[in-house]
Protein backbone atom coordinates (compact mmCIF):
# COMPACT_ATOMS: atom_id res chain seq x y z
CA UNK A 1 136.72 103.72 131.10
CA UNK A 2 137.51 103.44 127.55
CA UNK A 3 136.90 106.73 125.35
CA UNK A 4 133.77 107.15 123.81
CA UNK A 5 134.11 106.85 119.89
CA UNK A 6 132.25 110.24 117.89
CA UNK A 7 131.01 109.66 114.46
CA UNK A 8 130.03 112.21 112.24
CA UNK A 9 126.18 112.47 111.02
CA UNK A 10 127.27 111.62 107.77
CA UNK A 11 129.14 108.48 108.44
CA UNK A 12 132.81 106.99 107.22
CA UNK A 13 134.71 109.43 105.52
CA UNK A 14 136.28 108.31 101.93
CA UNK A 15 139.04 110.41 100.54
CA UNK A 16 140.60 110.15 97.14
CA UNK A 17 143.29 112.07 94.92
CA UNK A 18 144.61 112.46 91.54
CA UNK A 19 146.78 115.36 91.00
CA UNK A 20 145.72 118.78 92.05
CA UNK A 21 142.19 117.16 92.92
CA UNK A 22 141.00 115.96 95.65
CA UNK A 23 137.53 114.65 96.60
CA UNK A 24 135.54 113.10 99.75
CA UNK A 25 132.75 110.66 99.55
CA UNK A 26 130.63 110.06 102.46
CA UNK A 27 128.96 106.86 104.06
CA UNK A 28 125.44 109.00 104.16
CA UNK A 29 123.81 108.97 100.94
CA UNK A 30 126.83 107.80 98.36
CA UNK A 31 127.52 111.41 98.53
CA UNK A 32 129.96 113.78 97.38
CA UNK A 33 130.73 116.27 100.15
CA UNK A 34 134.31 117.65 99.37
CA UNK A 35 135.32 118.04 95.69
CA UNK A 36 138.64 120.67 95.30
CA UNK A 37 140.99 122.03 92.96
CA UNK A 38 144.63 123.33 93.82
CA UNK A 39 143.27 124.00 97.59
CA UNK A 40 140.13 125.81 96.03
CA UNK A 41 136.87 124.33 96.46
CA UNK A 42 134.70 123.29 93.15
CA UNK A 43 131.38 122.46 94.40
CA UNK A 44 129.70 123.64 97.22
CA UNK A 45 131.05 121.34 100.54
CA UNK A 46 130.57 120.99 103.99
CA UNK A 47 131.42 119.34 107.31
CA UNK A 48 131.52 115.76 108.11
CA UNK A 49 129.24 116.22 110.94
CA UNK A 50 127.09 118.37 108.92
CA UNK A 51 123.98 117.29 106.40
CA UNK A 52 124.09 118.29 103.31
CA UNK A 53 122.64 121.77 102.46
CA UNK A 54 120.18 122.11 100.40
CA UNK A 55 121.01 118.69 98.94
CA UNK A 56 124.72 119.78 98.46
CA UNK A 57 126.26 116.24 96.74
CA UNK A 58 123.57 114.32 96.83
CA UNK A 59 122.76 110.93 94.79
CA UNK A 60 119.13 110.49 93.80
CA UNK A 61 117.48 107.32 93.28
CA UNK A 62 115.28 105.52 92.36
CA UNK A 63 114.09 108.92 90.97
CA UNK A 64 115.58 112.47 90.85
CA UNK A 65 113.38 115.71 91.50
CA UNK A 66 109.81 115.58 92.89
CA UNK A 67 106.88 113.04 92.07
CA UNK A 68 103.45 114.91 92.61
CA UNK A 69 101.94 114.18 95.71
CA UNK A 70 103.65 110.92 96.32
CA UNK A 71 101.70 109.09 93.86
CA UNK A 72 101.78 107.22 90.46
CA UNK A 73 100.86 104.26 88.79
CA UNK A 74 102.89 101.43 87.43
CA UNK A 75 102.44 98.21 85.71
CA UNK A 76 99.16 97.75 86.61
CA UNK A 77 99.24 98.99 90.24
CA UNK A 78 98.74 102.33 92.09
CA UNK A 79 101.23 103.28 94.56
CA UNK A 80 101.66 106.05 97.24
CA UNK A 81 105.15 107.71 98.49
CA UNK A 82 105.89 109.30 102.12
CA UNK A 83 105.84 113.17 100.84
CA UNK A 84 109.34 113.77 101.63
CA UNK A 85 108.50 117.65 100.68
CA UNK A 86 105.65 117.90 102.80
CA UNK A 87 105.76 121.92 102.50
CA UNK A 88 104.63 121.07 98.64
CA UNK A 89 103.31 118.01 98.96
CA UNK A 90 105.80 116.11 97.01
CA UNK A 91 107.93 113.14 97.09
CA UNK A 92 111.79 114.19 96.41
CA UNK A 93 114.51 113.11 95.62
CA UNK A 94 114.31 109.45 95.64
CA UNK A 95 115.03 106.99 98.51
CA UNK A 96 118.74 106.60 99.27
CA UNK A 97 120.02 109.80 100.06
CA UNK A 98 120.08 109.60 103.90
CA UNK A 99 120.63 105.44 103.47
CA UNK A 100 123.92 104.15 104.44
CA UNK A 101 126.31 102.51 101.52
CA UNK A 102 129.25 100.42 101.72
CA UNK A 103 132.64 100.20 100.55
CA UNK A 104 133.07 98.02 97.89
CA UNK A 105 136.83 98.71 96.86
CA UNK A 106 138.92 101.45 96.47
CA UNK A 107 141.91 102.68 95.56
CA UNK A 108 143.55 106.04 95.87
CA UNK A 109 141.70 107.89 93.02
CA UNK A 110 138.52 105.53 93.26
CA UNK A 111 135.95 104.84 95.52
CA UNK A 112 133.27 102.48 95.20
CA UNK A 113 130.08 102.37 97.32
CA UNK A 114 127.06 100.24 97.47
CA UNK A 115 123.27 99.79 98.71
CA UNK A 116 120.33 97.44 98.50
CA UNK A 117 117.16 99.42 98.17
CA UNK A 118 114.85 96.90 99.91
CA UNK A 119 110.96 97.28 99.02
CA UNK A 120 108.33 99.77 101.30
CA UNK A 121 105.48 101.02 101.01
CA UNK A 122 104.93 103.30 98.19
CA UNK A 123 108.17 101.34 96.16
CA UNK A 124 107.82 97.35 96.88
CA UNK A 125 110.96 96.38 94.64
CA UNK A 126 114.34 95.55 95.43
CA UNK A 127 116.98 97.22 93.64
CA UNK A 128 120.56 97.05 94.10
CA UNK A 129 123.17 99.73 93.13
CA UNK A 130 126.49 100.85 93.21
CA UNK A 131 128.36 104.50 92.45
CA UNK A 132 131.86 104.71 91.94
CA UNK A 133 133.81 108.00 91.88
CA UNK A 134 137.20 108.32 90.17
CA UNK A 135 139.41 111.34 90.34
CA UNK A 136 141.73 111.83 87.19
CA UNK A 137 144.89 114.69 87.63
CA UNK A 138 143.86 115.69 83.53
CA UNK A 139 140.13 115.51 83.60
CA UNK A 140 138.69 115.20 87.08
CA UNK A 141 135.80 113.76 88.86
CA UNK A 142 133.85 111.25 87.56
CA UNK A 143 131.02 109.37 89.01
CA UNK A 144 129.37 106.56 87.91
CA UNK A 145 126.15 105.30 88.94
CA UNK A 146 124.74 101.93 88.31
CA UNK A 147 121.19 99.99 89.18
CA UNK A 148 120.34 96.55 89.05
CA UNK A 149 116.93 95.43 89.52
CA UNK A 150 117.25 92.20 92.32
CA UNK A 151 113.73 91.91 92.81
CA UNK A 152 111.21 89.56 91.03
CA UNK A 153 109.18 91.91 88.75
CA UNK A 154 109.99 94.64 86.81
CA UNK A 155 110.19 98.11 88.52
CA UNK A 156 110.46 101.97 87.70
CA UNK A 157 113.55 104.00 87.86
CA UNK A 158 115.27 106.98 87.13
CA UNK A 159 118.60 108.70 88.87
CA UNK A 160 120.96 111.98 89.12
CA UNK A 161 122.69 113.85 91.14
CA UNK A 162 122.83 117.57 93.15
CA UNK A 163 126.36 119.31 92.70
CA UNK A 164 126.93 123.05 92.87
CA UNK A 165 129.09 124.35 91.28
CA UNK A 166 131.24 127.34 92.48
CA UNK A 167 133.68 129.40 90.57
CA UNK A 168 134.88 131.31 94.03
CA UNK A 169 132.38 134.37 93.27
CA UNK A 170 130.38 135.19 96.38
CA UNK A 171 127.19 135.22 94.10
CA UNK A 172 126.78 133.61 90.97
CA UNK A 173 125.94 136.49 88.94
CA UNK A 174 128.99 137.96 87.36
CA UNK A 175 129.17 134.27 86.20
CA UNK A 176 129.21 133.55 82.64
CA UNK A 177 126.84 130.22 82.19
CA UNK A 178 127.03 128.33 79.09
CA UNK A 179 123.97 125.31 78.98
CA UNK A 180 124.30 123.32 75.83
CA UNK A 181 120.43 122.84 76.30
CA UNK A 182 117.30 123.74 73.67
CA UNK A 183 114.34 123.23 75.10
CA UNK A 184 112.95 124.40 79.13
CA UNK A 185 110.48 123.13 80.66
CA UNK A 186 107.64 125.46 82.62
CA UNK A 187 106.89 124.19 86.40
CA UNK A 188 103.91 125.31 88.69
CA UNK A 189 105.02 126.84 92.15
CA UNK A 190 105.09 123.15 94.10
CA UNK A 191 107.75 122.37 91.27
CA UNK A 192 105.49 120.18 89.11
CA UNK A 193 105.78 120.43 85.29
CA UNK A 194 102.99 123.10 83.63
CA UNK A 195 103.23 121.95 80.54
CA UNK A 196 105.12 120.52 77.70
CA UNK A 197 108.99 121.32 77.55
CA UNK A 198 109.36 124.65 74.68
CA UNK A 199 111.93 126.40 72.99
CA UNK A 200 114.79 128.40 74.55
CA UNK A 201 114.94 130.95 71.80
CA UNK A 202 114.31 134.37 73.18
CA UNK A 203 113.61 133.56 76.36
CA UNK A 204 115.74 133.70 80.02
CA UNK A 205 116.54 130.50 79.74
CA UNK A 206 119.06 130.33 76.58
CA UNK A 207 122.32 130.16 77.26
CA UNK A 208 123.54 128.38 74.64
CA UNK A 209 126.10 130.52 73.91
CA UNK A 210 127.92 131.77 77.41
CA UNK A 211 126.69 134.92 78.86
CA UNK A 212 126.39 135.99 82.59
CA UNK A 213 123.81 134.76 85.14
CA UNK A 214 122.54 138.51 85.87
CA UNK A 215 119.94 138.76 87.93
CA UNK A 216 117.72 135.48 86.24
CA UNK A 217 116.36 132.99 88.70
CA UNK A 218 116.59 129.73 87.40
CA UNK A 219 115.29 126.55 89.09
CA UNK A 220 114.39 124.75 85.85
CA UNK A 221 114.96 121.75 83.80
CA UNK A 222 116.44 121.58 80.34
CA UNK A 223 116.46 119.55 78.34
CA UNK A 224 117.18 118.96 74.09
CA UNK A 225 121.07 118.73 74.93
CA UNK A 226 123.52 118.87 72.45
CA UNK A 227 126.82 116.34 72.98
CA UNK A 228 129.95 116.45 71.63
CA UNK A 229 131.81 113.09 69.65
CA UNK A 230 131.75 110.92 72.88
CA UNK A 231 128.35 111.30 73.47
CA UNK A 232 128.33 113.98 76.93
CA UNK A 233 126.77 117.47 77.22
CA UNK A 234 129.00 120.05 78.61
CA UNK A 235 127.66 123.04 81.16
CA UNK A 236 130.16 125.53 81.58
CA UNK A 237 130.75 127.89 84.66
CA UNK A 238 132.94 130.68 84.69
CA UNK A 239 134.34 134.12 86.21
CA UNK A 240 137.84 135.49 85.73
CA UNK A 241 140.08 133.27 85.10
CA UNK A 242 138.43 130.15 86.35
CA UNK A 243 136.19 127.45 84.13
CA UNK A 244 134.10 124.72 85.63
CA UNK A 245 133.02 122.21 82.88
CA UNK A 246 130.02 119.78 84.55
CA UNK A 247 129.52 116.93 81.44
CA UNK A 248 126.44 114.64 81.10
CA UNK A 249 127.15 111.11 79.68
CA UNK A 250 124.39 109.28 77.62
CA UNK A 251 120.98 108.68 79.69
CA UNK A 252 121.32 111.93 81.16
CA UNK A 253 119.09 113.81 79.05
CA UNK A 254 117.84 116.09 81.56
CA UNK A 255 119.69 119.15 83.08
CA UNK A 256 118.04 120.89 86.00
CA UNK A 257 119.43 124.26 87.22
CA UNK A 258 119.31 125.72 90.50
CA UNK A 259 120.51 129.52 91.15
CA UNK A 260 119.32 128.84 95.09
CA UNK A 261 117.15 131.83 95.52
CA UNK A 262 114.73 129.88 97.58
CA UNK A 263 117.67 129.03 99.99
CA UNK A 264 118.55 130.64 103.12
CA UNK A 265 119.86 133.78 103.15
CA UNK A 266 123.67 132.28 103.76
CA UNK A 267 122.84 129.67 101.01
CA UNK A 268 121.36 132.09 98.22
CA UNK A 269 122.73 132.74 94.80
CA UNK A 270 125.98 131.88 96.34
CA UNK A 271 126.71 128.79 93.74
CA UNK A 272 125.16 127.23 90.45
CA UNK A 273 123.23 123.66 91.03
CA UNK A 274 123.76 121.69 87.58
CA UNK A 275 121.75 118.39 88.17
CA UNK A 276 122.17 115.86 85.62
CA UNK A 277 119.13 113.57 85.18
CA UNK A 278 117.98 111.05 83.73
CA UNK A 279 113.95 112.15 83.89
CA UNK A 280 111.98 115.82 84.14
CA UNK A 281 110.52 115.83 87.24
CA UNK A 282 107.08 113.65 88.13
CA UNK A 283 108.78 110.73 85.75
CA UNK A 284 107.05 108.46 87.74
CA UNK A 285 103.19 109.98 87.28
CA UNK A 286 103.84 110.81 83.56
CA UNK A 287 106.25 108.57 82.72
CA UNK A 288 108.42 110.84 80.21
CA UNK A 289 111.97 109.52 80.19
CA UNK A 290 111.28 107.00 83.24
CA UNK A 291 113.09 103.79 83.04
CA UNK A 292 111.91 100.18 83.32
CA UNK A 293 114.45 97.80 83.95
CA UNK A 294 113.08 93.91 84.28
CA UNK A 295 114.19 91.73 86.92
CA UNK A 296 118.08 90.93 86.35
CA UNK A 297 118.26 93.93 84.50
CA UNK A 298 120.97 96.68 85.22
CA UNK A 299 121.69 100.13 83.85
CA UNK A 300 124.86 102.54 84.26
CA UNK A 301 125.01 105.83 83.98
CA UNK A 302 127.64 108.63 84.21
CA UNK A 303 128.67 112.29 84.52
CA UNK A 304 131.54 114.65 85.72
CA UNK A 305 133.43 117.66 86.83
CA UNK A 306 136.07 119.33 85.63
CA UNK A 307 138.55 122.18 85.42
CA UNK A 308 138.96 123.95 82.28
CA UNK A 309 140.71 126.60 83.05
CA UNK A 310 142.20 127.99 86.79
């Protein structure tokens, strides 16, 4: 009787290395579920046979964040999404995060993963995509993510991703958070932008300059980012000695942060989500920063992780 072959809920395993960092992709979702530094863990990880908490690592496409009640209208057409957050009556988080991708290529700092987004109800296009992450012993992760639209008419997109970030802290707030970001933007209770995106000045939400965490709640998006020569935004997390820089590339114009005090109790406050977007939430309904790419067209974008100090 020949011995019965386990695999985990998340699929092949992918490791790379580069240096003091290591990192592990997984088969589920083009995710990043391991990312560490000299032994110590940067984001928040977790088992192989273990979904991602709270969206731990998690690529998000064709849209990232929540589209109100499932619906929007596009090109002419009205369409309707499975509400994915049915406690809120949303759609989240895009369609390929619990799709399976395949290796493309790799080498032993890169891996390369791929999926064809096939049409369904609610999203009748066909889009084809790829994310690559590299690891780099002087500047760490980064991940690329790139669409092509397969299909035969032109079709709505936007994309980002869920890391969080943790310095070692048991809680987050003794952290000093720096956001490089100007304007916030208000949402109602179900998540849903309340209104137009406003000044930081004065308000919890600056942290333009670094100060500590505290006792604010965040679970915003910000936006108005300021970039440095090369074109990225910079986040920065840090406690004693350690730094955590998360960067934005161009096309990520959206930052939205998470201090988890909706998780569970295990889960809360315990590290910093820094989403990089490419769209506010409810792109698709309002159609503020959404992307239309015609058929043949494609679109990369990137962003990172590294350590600044340890």
């Amino acid at each position: 009787m020949s011995k019965l072959t386990v695999t985990p809920v998340t699929g092949a395993q992918y490791d790379i290395g580069a240096g003091d960092y290591q990192a592990t992709v997984t088969e589920l979702g083009g995710s990043l579920r391991r990312l560490i530094y000299r032994g110590q863990p940067v984001i928040t990880g977790y088992e192989a046979d273990e979904l991602p908490p709270a969206g731990a690592g998690q690529l998000l496409a064709p849209w990232p964040n929540r589209i109100d009640g499932g619906r929007y209208a596009f090109d002419g057409s009205d369409y309707s999404l499975e509400l994915s957050e049915a406690a809120r009556g949303n759609a989240i988080h895009g369609l390929t995060r619990w799709a399976n991708w395949q290796p493309a290529g790799s080498t032993a700092d890169e891996i390369t993963l791929t999926h064809v987004l096939h049409g369904r109800p609610g999203y009748p296009f066909c889009l084809e995509m790829s994310v690559s992450y590299s690891l780099s012993a002087a500047t760490g992760l980064q991940a690329t993510v790139t669409a092509w639209n397969a299909g035969s008419r032109q079709l709505p997109y936007g994309t980002g991703s869920h890391p969080y970030l943790t310095t070692g802290e048991p809680l987050v707030d003794p952290c000093s958070l720096e956001l490089p970001a100007a304007r916030w933007l208000p949402i109602d209770d179900r998540g849903i932008p309340s209104g137009p995106a406003q000044d930081v000045t004065g308000t919890q939400f600056d942290f333009r300059s670094p100060r500590p965490i505290g006792s604010t709640s965040l679970d915003h998006p910000l936006t108005g980012l300021t970039r440095d020569q090369s074109g990225r935004a910079w986040a920065r997390l840090a406690s004693g000695s350690v730094q955590l820089g998360l960067w934005a590339g161009p096309g990520y114009d959206w930052l939205q942060v998470f201090t988890g005090d909706a998780l569970a109790p295990g889960q809360r406050r315990r590290a910093l989500a820094i989403e990089p977007m490419t769209c506010p939430p409810n792109a698709f309904a309002t159609g503020e920063g959404l992307l239309t790419l015609a058929p043949g067209d494609s679109v990369s974008h990137s962003w990172g992780i590294e350590v600044l100090q340890s």
